[in-house]
Amino acid sequence: MPQGFHRGRRLRRTPALRDLVREHSVDAGDLIQPYFVDELLDSHAVSPIGSMPGQFRYGEKALVDEAARLADAGVGGVILFGIPKEKDAIGSQGFAAEGIVQRSIAAIKARVPQLLVMTDVCCCEYTSHGHCGQLCGEDVENDATLRLLQQTAVSHARAGADIVAPSDMMDGRVAAIRQALDAAGFPQIPVLSYAVKYASGFYGPFREAADSTPAFGDRASYQMDPANVREALREAQADVDEGADMLMVKPGMPYLDIVRLLRDRFPHPLFVYQVSGEYAMIKAAAQLGWLDEKRVALESLLAFKRAGADGILTYFAKDFASLK
Ligand code: PBG
């Protein structure tokens, strides 16, 4: 018998011992549930999203009922994505005072004021071409798009949003949004920047859900190259310099190295987005009986906490209580 070797199993022997030495945990309050609110639906209707089993598009009133259930379950908050009745070249429904997201924010706040409401600030759900900004030829025009993003963020704050989260990846957007919010009388509203957002194939189901697939080309001229690590530091630094209060990495599971990198380099609250494709993979494998859904869903959420995320945007949030 070798003497004095490490007996790691001593502390794994019973559930109580394992509880005692556990380093990380996930709470409902760490999670943010993304919701799709659809102006084309009857207000009380819900419509299932084919590639995201268990997720729905909601009519406005149905969304409010759902938000009330979510608040009861102790989930940290929601992030809203709108599907407008009408799309146009500049996505003007994205910043309309009576747009679907603006109305939904106000309706949720009237019913469950304590529920944290974040908004996604971007143009792609509202533009007829599906790109994240205003086009000039086939290119997204950065600086013209900043003006649209400013109007969108201010319209969300005016409707009662607690946090605005720009996901468009235009340069200078955090500074532009910060300036617009301050000028409009919303200096207290924080910006959660999707600072490090990769041009990812894992967004596929979302684009079906939000009806936002680009009509031509792709998003590679504004979202980041999945091959890059150092670039993530530059993007995060730029957003911090521009006044971002919180940072986000997206997608999640394939980019845990980036989550850890930002955790070590920035003291800011850090979020990660477990995107539609990550959710769809787990659901699909579970439906085939190949994976234990509850177990791997929880394991994936724990992995984000272990990598250093403070909060997680995930489609598993609304069913979190049933995963445990
Ligand atoms: C808007 C936006 C997207 C997602 C969040 N905000 C789509 C995209 O960039 O194509 C994806 C979220 C998901 O896949 O769950 N730009």
XYZ file of N, CA, C and O and ligand atoms in Angstrom, residues 52 81 120 122 124-125 132 167-168 194 197 202-204 206-207 212 219 223 250 273-277 315, ligand 1:
120
model
N -37.234 24.996 -30.728
C -36.929 25.205 -29.307
C -38.066 24.633 -28.463
O -38.878 25.376 -27.908
N -37.628 40.106 -26.528
C -37.395 40.242 -27.965
C -38.754 40.414 -28.630
O -39.687 39.662 -28.329
N -33.341 43.706 -25.208
C -32.311 43.526 -26.224
C -32.411 44.728 -27.161
O -33.464 44.971 -27.745
N -31.405 46.074 -30.469
C -30.859 45.679 -31.768
C -31.933 45.952 -32.820
O -33.093 46.189 -32.480
N -32.356 43.824 -35.713
C -32.565 42.730 -36.669
C -33.977 42.132 -36.627
O -34.437 41.598 -37.630
N -34.673 42.221 -35.497
C -36.043 41.691 -35.492
C -37.018 42.631 -36.205
O -38.148 42.254 -36.474
N -28.609 43.839 -38.535
C -28.678 44.490 -37.224
C -28.522 46.004 -37.304
O -28.108 46.645 -36.336
N -27.077 44.375 -28.482
C -26.539 43.112 -29.001
C -26.146 43.217 -30.466
O -25.914 42.211 -31.122
N -26.079 44.438 -30.963
C -25.903 44.665 -32.405
C -24.460 44.558 -32.888
O -24.206 44.338 -34.054
N -23.556 43.321 -24.655
C -23.147 42.066 -25.276
C -21.763 42.381 -25.865
O -21.601 42.559 -27.065
N -19.584 39.167 -28.637
C -20.620 38.372 -29.302
C -20.052 37.837 -30.606
O -19.657 38.608 -31.490
N -24.761 28.868 -33.627
C -25.659 28.459 -32.542
C -26.874 29.374 -32.371
O -27.718 29.118 -31.532
N -26.948 30.461 -33.159
C -28.131 31.333 -33.083
C -29.262 30.858 -34.003
O -30.298 31.522 -34.083
N -29.045 29.754 -34.721
C -30.015 29.315 -35.733
C -31.468 29.290 -35.267
O -32.336 29.921 -35.881
N -32.937 30.761 -32.812
C -33.417 32.102 -32.451
C -33.923 32.828 -33.692
O -34.943 33.510 -33.664
N -33.185 32.676 -34.775
C -33.573 33.422 -35.981
C -34.888 32.915 -36.528
O -35.657 33.677 -37.109
N -35.709 36.566 -37.887
C -34.686 37.593 -38.111
C -33.479 37.090 -38.908
O -32.384 37.622 -38.785
N -23.608 37.876 -40.663
C -23.306 38.952 -39.721
C -21.803 39.043 -39.421
O -21.402 39.659 -38.435
N -20.319 40.864 -36.126
C -20.095 39.964 -34.989
C -18.684 39.374 -35.086
O -18.068 39.363 -36.149
N -21.269 35.751 -25.446
C -22.311 35.013 -26.155
C -21.748 34.418 -27.430
O -21.051 35.135 -28.149
N -24.641 34.217 -22.204
C -25.914 33.877 -22.853
C -25.819 32.447 -23.399
O -25.053 32.197 -24.323
N -26.574 31.545 -22.769
C -26.690 30.179 -23.303
C -27.735 30.258 -24.416
O -28.927 30.334 -24.139
N -27.285 30.260 -25.659
C -28.156 30.666 -26.763
C -29.063 29.533 -27.249
O -28.961 28.382 -26.800
N -29.913 29.908 -28.194
C -30.958 29.009 -28.688
C -30.425 27.658 -29.147
O -31.020 26.623 -28.854
N -29.305 27.654 -29.868
C -28.772 26.393 -30.397
C -28.263 25.479 -29.294
O -28.336 24.244 -29.402
N -32.705 29.754 -21.742
C -34.092 29.325 -21.970
C -34.534 28.283 -20.945
O -35.710 27.926 -20.907
C -30.072 40.074 -31.885
C -29.844 38.843 -31.096
C -29.616 37.527 -31.532
C -29.592 36.735 -30.387
C -29.760 37.580 -29.303
N -29.886 38.882 -29.760
C -29.540 36.964 -32.886
C -28.359 37.193 -33.732
O -27.438 37.931 -33.408
O -28.397 36.638 -34.827
C -29.424 35.240 -30.356
C -29.912 34.569 -29.134
C -30.091 33.086 -29.253
O -29.641 32.433 -30.209
O -30.693 32.538 -28.333
N -29.021 40.514 -32.648
